[in-house]
Amino acid sequence: MGIDGRINANLIAMGLTVPTPIQAEAIPAIVAGRDLLGLAQTGTGKTAAFGLPMITRLIKYGRKPDPRTCRALILAPTRELATQIAQNVDAYAEGTPVRSYRIVGGASINVQTERMSRGVDVLIATPGRLIDLLERQAIDLSATEYLVLDEADQMLDIGFIHALRRIARLLPAKRQTLLFSATMPKLMSELADSYLKDPVKVAVNPPGKAAEKIEQGVHFVNQGDKATLLAEYMSKHTDELAIVFGRTKHGSEKLATLLDKWGYKVAAIHGNKSQGQRERALASFRAGETKVLVATDVAARGIDIPEVAHVYNYDLPNVPENYVHRIGRTARAGRTGRAVAFCAPAEIGELRAIERAMKAKIPVIGGEAPFELAGRTGPGTGPNAGQNAGRGGPKGGKPAFDGKKRPARRPSRAPRANQGGNRQHAE
């Protein structure tokens, strides 16, 4: 496919010998120098799709970059995704002269300024921190020949459109631009039209469609009963990794504290955590020391941990497309996974929006569906289906969808962890 032999050797050592569909279609076009619009789900190998041919072309320069410059710029919406990309790029480029550097918020800007004074081949950055360094004149983008926008739809989602336009004005008109996204909202089409020149379009999955190996389900439950219901589910797989998504920073922290009191090995990641806290939480989760990670949408992309077997949408996302990204944290690297959404009466609108975005119904696996959704098929939709939703203590009882009828019990006095709230602020 035109990839440098040293990179191929690294891939073989990593056990990567067969390209994924997005890689098979994108790599030849990128090697040929074409702009590219890639539409694919998370976890399909997009980093290698743009990283391998880019590193191959950078190897051919044969000299170090000038001070303060970068030859390739990769923009990512979150610190976690930027870190993930940097780790992959370093692994692909091992043994070659290509060097990468990551700049994100929450780290010392003075250290970042000093490092950029020597120049770098590949710069991986979040837009906000890149703007900070540009304002300090610590980075010069006039020599940047490759621009990659990864998970561009989320960058638009959390308000980075103005930062992207500002950055684009500082880049050479003659460059190769690669844009990757899992969804294709209208603003994304406009962005592609203005940034890409005669691009090759690669779409390996319909935008908004979830991975086929994810077993999905929705459980209807009152907001105040969600915590005990979550504990019931998790008590059945205490040795497997699970990610729980909340809507707000405060609510996610409160839920993590509650689960910790109930004896779960839990950590939290959200915008109020420092970069060091977030990295330690991820490292502990990746090592299996922490079994449950409670997160806001800051973790919906950029976490590539194949061992994650379960995803719980404790609160449904305000942005329908984020549902696909959230559940995409499981069923990675060819594995299967399970995603359960908890839907309170006030979240029916969010559920409908998610199903419209995916063009598919999520099977009901527990609780009693509201009247307007009562015609849907699936277990847990009968007249007695909701009697056990959220009942029982944090360590006892099976979720209602297992088909066994049990007498209703009053829920324990669990604090109401995260009852919605305003949409999470941009990181």
Coordinates of C-alpha atoms in Angstrom, one line a residue:
M1 CA 0.0 0.0 0.0
G2 CA 3.0 2.3 -0.3
I3 CA 3.9 2.3 3.5
D4 CA 7.5 2.6 4.5
G5 CA 9.2 -0.7 5.4
R6 CA 10.1 0.4 9.0
I7 CA 6.5 1.3 9.7
N8 CA 5.4 -2.1 8.3
A9 CA 7.8 -3.8 10.7
N10 CA 6.3 -1.8 13.6
L11 CA 2.8 -2.8 12.5
I12 CA 3.7 -6.5 12.4
A13 CA 5.2 -6.3 15.9
M14 CA 1.9 -4.7 17.0
G15 CA -0.1 -7.5 15.5
L16 CA -1.6 -5.3 12.8
T17 CA -1.4 -7.2 9.5
V18 CA -4.8 -6.8 7.8
P19 CA -6.1 -3.3 7.1
T20 CA -9.6 -2.3 8.2
P21 CA -12.0 -1.1 5.5
I22 CA -11.3 2.6 6.2
Q23 CA -7.5 2.0 6.0
A24 CA -7.8 -0.1 2.8
E25 CA -9.6 2.7 1.1
A26 CA -8.0 5.8 2.6
I27 CA -4.3 4.9 2.7
P28 CA -3.7 4.7 -1.1
A29 CA -5.5 8.0 -1.7
I30 CA -3.5 9.8 1.0
V31 CA -0.2 8.3 -0.3
A32 CA -1.1 9.8 -3.7
G33 CA -1.5 13.2 -2.1
R34 CA -5.3 13.6 -2.3
D35 CA -7.5 15.4 0.2
L36 CA -9.8 13.0 1.9
L37 CA -13.2 13.0 3.7
G38 CA -13.5 9.9 5.8
L39 CA -16.8 8.8 7.4
A40 CA -16.4 5.9 9.8
Q41 CA -17.4 4.9 13.3
T42 CA -15.0 5.3 16.2
G43 CA -12.8 2.2 16.7
T44 CA -12.4 1.4 13.0
G45 CA -8.7 2.4 12.7
K46 CA -8.9 6.0 11.6
T47 CA -5.6 7.0 13.3
A48 CA -3.7 4.4 11.3
A49 CA -5.6 5.4 8.1
F50 CA -4.2 8.9 8.2
G51 CA -1.1 8.3 10.4
L52 CA 0.7 5.6 8.3
P53 CA 0.8 7.4 5.0
M54 CA 1.5 10.7 6.6
I55 CA 4.6 9.3 8.5
T56 CA 5.7 7.6 5.3
R57 CA 5.7 10.9 3.5
L58 CA 7.4 12.8 6.4
I59 CA 10.3 10.3 6.4
K60 CA 11.3 11.5 3.0
Y61 CA 12.1 15.0 4.1
G62 CA 15.5 13.9 5.4
R63 CA 16.1 17.0 7.6
K64 CA 14.8 18.4 10.8
P65 CA 11.9 20.9 10.9
D66 CA 12.7 24.6 11.4
P67 CA 12.2 26.1 14.9
R68 CA 8.6 26.7 16.0
T69 CA 7.2 24.8 12.9
C70 CA 5.4 21.6 12.4
R71 CA 5.1 19.7 9.1
A72 CA 1.9 18.0 10.0
L73 CA -0.9 19.2 12.3
I74 CA -3.5 16.9 13.8
L75 CA -6.4 18.6 15.6
A76 CA -8.5 16.6 18.1
P77 CA -11.5 17.8 20.2
T78 CA -10.4 16.4 23.6
R79 CA -7.2 15.8 25.5
E80 CA -7.9 12.1 25.8
L81 CA -8.2 11.7 22.0
A82 CA -5.1 13.8 21.4
T83 CA -3.2 11.6 23.8
Q84 CA -4.5 8.4 22.1
I85 CA -3.4 9.7 18.7
A86 CA 0.0 10.7 20.0
Q87 CA 0.6 7.3 21.4
N88 CA -0.4 5.6 18.2
V89 CA 1.7 7.9 16.0
D90 CA 4.8 7.3 18.2
A91 CA 4.2 3.5 18.0
Y92 CA 3.9 3.6 14.2
A93 CA 7.0 5.9 13.8
E94 CA 9.3 4.0 16.2
G95 CA 12.7 3.6 14.6
T96 CA 12.2 6.4 12.1
P97 CA 13.4 10.0 12.3
V98 CA 9.8 11.3 12.6
R99 CA 9.0 12.9 15.9
S100 CA 5.7 14.0 17.3
Y101 CA 4.6 16.2 20.2
R102 CA 1.2 16.7 21.9
I103 CA -0.1 20.0 23.2
V104 CA -3.3 20.1 25.3
G105 CA -4.7 22.2 28.0
G106 CA -4.0 21.4 31.6
A107 CA -0.3 21.1 31.0
S108 CA 2.5 23.7 31.4
I109 CA 2.4 26.1 28.5
N110 CA 5.9 27.1 29.2
V111 CA 7.2 23.6 28.7
Q112 CA 5.2 23.4 25.5
T113 CA 6.6 26.7 24.3
E114 CA 10.2 25.5 24.9
R115 CA 9.6 22.2 23.1
M116 CA 8.1 23.9 20.1
S117 CA 11.2 26.2 19.8
R118 CA 13.0 23.2 18.3
G119 CA 10.2 22.3 15.8
V120 CA 8.4 19.0 15.4
D121 CA 7.4 16.8 12.5
V122 CA 3.9 15.9 13.8
L123 CA 2.0 18.2 16.2
I124 CA -1.1 16.8 17.8
A125 CA -3.2 19.5 19.5
T126 CA -6.5 20.5 20.9
P127 CA -7.7 23.8 19.2
G128 CA -7.9 25.8 22.4
R129 CA -4.3 25.2 23.5
L130 CA -3.0 25.6 20.0
I131 CA -4.6 29.1 19.8
D132 CA -2.9 29.9 23.1
L133 CA 0.5 29.1 21.7
L134 CA -0.2 30.9 18.4
E135 CA -1.0 34.0 20.4
R136 CA 2.3 33.7 22.1
Q137 CA 4.0 33.3 18.7
A138 CA 5.4 30.0 19.9
I139 CA 4.2 28.2 16.8
D140 CA 4.5 29.0 13.2
L141 CA 2.1 27.2 10.8
S142 CA 3.4 28.6 7.6
A143 CA 5.4 25.4 6.8
T144 CA 2.6 23.0 7.7
E145 CA 1.8 20.8 4.7
Y146 CA -0.6 18.3 6.3
L147 CA -3.7 19.1 8.2
V148 CA -5.8 16.4 9.9
L149 CA -9.2 17.1 11.6
D150 CA -10.1 14.0 13.6
E151 CA -13.6 13.6 15.0
A152 CA -14.4 16.9 13.4
D153 CA -18.1 16.7 14.1
Q154 CA -17.4 16.8 17.8
M155 CA -15.1 19.8 17.4
L156 CA -18.1 21.6 15.8
D157 CA -20.3 20.3 18.5
I158 CA -18.4 21.8 21.4
G159 CA -17.9 25.2 19.7
F160 CA -14.5 25.0 18.1
I161 CA -15.7 26.2 14.7
H162 CA -14.3 29.7 15.2
A163 CA -10.9 28.3 16.4
L164 CA -10.8 26.1 13.4
R165 CA -11.4 29.0 11.0
R166 CA -8.7 31.0 12.8
I167 CA -6.2 28.2 12.6
A168 CA -7.0 27.5 8.9
R169 CA -6.1 31.1 7.9
L170 CA -2.6 30.6 9.2
L171 CA -2.0 27.5 7.1
P172 CA -0.5 27.4 3.6
A173 CA -3.1 27.3 0.9
K174 CA -1.1 24.5 -0.7
R175 CA -1.5 21.6 1.7
Q176 CA -3.1 18.2 2.1
T177 CA -6.2 18.1 4.3
L178 CA -7.8 15.0 5.8
L179 CA -11.1 15.3 7.6
F180 CA -12.5 12.4 9.6
S181 CA -15.9 12.2 11.2
A182 CA -18.4 9.6 12.4
T183 CA -21.5 11.8 11.5
M184 CA -22.2 14.3 8.8
P185 CA -24.3 17.2 10.0
K186 CA -24.9 20.2 7.7
L187 CA -22.2 22.3 9.2
M188 CA -19.7 19.5 8.6
S189 CA -20.6 19.5 4.9
E190 CA -19.9 23.2 4.8
L191 CA -16.6 22.7 6.6
A192 CA -15.6 20.0 4.1
D193 CA -16.5 22.2 1.2
S194 CA -14.3 25.1 2.4
Y195 CA -11.3 23.0 3.7
L196 CA -11.0 20.2 1.1
K197 CA -10.0 20.4 -2.5
D198 CA -11.4 17.8 -4.8
P199 CA -11.4 15.2 -2.0
V200 CA -11.7 11.5 -2.1
K201 CA -14.7 10.5 -0.1
V202 CA -14.5 7.2 1.9
A203 CA -17.6 6.1 3.8
V204 CA -17.2 2.6 5.3
N205 CA -20.3 2.9 7.6
P206 CA -23.5 4.9 7.2
P207 CA -23.1 8.1 9.3
G208 CA -24.7 7.7 12.8
K209 CA -24.9 3.9 12.7
A210 CA -23.6 2.0 15.7
A211 CA -21.2 -1.0 15.4
E212 CA -23.0 -4.2 14.7
K213 CA -21.3 -6.1 17.6
I214 CA -22.8 -3.9 20.2
E215 CA -25.8 -5.4 21.9
Q216 CA -28.0 -2.4 22.7
G217 CA -31.0 -1.9 25.0
V218 CA -33.0 0.8 26.7
H219 CA -34.4 0.5 30.3
F220 CA -37.1 2.9 31.3
V221 CA -36.7 4.1 34.9
N222 CA -37.5 7.0 37.1
Q223 CA -34.6 9.5 37.4
G224 CA -34.3 8.9 41.2
D225 CA -34.0 5.1 40.7
K226 CA -31.2 5.1 38.2
A227 CA -28.4 4.7 40.7
T228 CA -29.7 1.5 42.3
L229 CA -30.6 0.1 38.8
L230 CA -27.1 0.8 37.6
A231 CA -25.7 -1.0 40.7
E232 CA -27.9 -4.0 39.9
Y233 CA -26.6 -4.3 36.4
M234 CA -23.0 -3.8 37.4
S235 CA -23.2 -6.4 40.2
K236 CA -23.5 -9.1 37.5
H237 CA -20.1 -8.3 35.9
T238 CA -17.9 -7.1 38.7
D239 CA -14.7 -8.3 37.0
E240 CA -15.4 -6.6 33.7
L241 CA -14.7 -3.0 32.7
A242 CA -17.7 -0.6 32.3
I243 CA -18.0 3.1 31.4
V244 CA -20.9 5.1 32.7
F245 CA -21.8 8.3 30.9
G246 CA -23.4 11.2 32.8
R247 CA -24.5 14.5 31.4
T248 CA -22.9 17.0 33.8
K249 CA -19.6 17.3 35.5
H250 CA -21.2 17.7 39.0
G251 CA -23.6 14.8 38.5
S252 CA -20.9 12.5 37.2
E253 CA -18.7 13.2 40.2
K254 CA -21.6 12.7 42.6
L255 CA -22.4 9.4 41.0
A256 CA -18.8 8.2 41.2
T257 CA -18.7 9.1 44.9
L258 CA -21.9 7.1 45.5
L259 CA -20.6 4.1 43.6
D260 CA -17.4 4.3 45.6
K261 CA -19.4 4.2 48.9
W262 CA -21.2 1.1 47.6
G263 CA -17.9 -0.7 47.2
Y264 CA -17.2 -0.3 43.5
K265 CA -13.7 0.4 42.2
V266 CA -14.5 3.6 40.4
A267 CA -12.9 6.7 38.9
A268 CA -14.3 9.8 37.3
I269 CA -13.3 11.9 34.2
H270 CA -14.8 15.2 33.4
G271 CA -13.9 18.8 32.7
N272 CA -13.3 19.8 36.4
K273 CA -10.5 17.2 36.7
S274 CA -6.9 18.3 36.1
Q275 CA -5.0 16.7 33.2
G276 CA -3.0 14.7 35.7
Q277 CA -6.1 13.4 37.4
R278 CA -7.7 12.4 34.1
E279 CA -4.5 10.6 33.0
R280 CA -4.2 8.7 36.3
A281 CA -7.9 7.7 36.1
L282 CA -7.5 6.4 32.6
A283 CA -4.2 4.5 33.4
S284 CA -5.9 2.9 36.4
F285 CA -8.9 1.9 34.3
R286 CA -6.8 0.6 31.4
A287 CA -4.8 -1.5 33.9
G288 CA -8.0 -3.0 35.3
E289 CA -7.3 -1.6 38.8
T290 CA -10.5 0.5 38.4
K291 CA -13.4 -1.4 37.0
V292 CA -15.9 1.5 36.5
L293 CA -15.2 4.8 34.8
V294 CA -17.8 7.5 35.2
A295 CA -17.4 10.2 32.5
T296 CA -19.0 13.0 30.7
D297 CA -18.8 13.3 26.9
V298 CA -15.2 14.2 27.3
A299 CA -14.6 10.5 27.2
A300 CA -17.0 9.6 24.4
R301 CA -14.1 9.7 22.0
G302 CA -10.5 9.0 22.3
I303 CA -10.6 6.1 24.8
D304 CA -9.5 2.9 23.0
I305 CA -9.6 0.2 25.6
P306 CA -10.6 -3.1 24.0
E307 CA -11.4 -4.7 27.4
V308 CA -14.4 -2.3 27.9
A309 CA -17.4 -4.8 27.9
H310 CA -20.2 -2.5 29.0
V311 CA -21.3 1.0 28.4
Y312 CA -24.2 2.6 30.5
N313 CA -25.9 5.8 29.4
Y314 CA -26.9 6.9 32.8
D315 CA -28.1 10.1 31.3
L316 CA -29.0 10.3 27.6
P317 CA -26.9 12.8 25.7
N318 CA -28.4 16.1 24.5
V319 CA -26.7 15.7 21.1
P320 CA -28.1 12.5 19.5
E321 CA -24.8 11.7 17.6
N322 CA -22.9 11.5 20.9
Y323 CA -24.9 8.3 21.7
V324 CA -23.1 6.4 18.9
H325 CA -19.7 7.7 20.1
R326 CA -20.4 6.8 23.7
I327 CA -21.4 3.2 23.0
G328 CA -18.5 3.0 20.5
R329 CA -16.2 2.7 23.6
T330 CA -17.1 -1.0 23.7
A331 CA -17.0 -3.8 21.0
R332 CA -13.6 -2.6 19.9
A333 CA -10.8 -4.6 18.2
G334 CA -13.3 -7.2 16.9
R335 CA -14.8 -7.9 20.3
T336 CA -18.5 -7.8 21.3
G337 CA -20.0 -5.4 23.8
R338 CA -23.2 -4.3 25.6
A339 CA -24.7 -0.8 25.9
V340 CA -27.6 -0.1 28.1
A341 CA -29.4 3.3 28.1
F342 CA -31.4 4.5 31.1
C343 CA -34.3 6.6 30.0
A344 CA -36.3 8.7 32.5
P345 CA -39.7 10.2 31.6
A346 CA -38.1 13.6 30.9
E347 CA -35.6 12.0 28.4
I348 CA -38.2 10.6 25.9
G349 CA -37.3 13.4 23.5
E350 CA -33.6 12.5 23.6
L351 CA -34.4 8.8 23.0
R352 CA -36.5 9.6 20.0
A353 CA -33.8 11.9 18.6
I354 CA -31.1 9.2 19.1
E355 CA -33.3 6.6 17.2
R356 CA -33.9 9.1 14.4
A357 CA -30.2 9.8 14.1
M358 CA -29.4 6.0 14.0
K359 CA -32.5 5.2 11.8
A360 CA -33.1 2.3 14.1
K361 CA -35.1 1.5 17.3
I362 CA -33.2 0.5 20.5
P363 CA -34.8 -2.6 21.9
V364 CA -36.6 -2.2 25.3
I365 CA -35.0 -4.5 27.8
G366 CA -36.6 -3.3 31.1
G367 CA -39.0 -0.9 32.7
E368 CA -42.4 0.2 31.5
A369 CA -42.4 2.2 28.2
P370 CA -44.4 5.4 28.3
F371 CA -47.8 5.3 26.6
E372 CA -46.6 6.9 23.3
L373 CA -43.9 4.2 23.0
A374 CA -45.9 1.3 24.3
G375 CA -46.2 -0.3 20.9
R376 CA -42.6 -1.1 20.6
T377 CA -41.4 -4.7 20.7
G378 CA -39.0 -6.2 23.2
P379 CA -39.0 -7.7 26.7
G380 CA -39.9 -5.5 29.5
T381 CA -42.8 -3.7 27.8
G382 CA -45.7 -5.6 29.3
P383 CA -48.1 -4.4 32.0
N384 CA -45.8 -5.5 34.9
A385 CA -42.5 -4.8 33.2
G386 CA -41.8 -1.7 35.2
Q387 CA -42.4 -3.0 38.7
N388 CA -38.8 -3.8 39.4
A389 CA -37.1 -0.9 37.5
G390 CA -34.4 0.4 39.8
R391 CA -35.6 -1.6 42.8
G392 CA -33.3 -3.4 45.3
G393 CA -30.1 -2.5 47.0
P394 CA -26.8 -1.7 45.2
K395 CA -25.6 -5.3 45.3
G396 CA -28.8 -7.3 45.1
G397 CA -31.4 -8.4 42.6
K398 CA -31.3 -8.9 38.9
P399 CA -32.4 -6.3 36.4
A400 CA -36.0 -6.6 35.3
F401 CA -35.3 -7.7 31.8
D402 CA -34.1 -11.2 32.8
G403 CA -37.7 -12.3 32.5
K404 CA -38.3 -13.4 36.1
K405 CA -41.2 -11.7 37.9
R406 CA -40.5 -10.5 41.4
P407 CA -42.5 -8.7 43.9
A408 CA -42.0 -4.9 43.9
R409 CA -39.8 -3.4 46.6
R410 CA -39.3 0.1 47.7
P411 CA -35.9 1.5 46.6
S412 CA -33.2 2.1 49.2
R413 CA -32.6 5.7 50.1
A414 CA -29.9 6.4 47.5
P415 CA -29.0 9.9 46.8
R416 CA -30.3 11.2 43.5
A417 CA -27.1 11.2 41.5
N418 CA -27.2 13.5 38.5
Q419 CA -30.7 14.5 37.6
G420 CA -29.9 16.0 34.2
G421 CA -28.8 19.6 34.1
N422 CA -27.4 21.9 31.6
R423 CA -25.3 20.5 28.7
Q424 CA -21.7 20.1 29.5
H425 CA -19.5 23.1 28.8
A426 CA -16.9 22.8 26.1
E427 CA -13.6 21.5 27.4

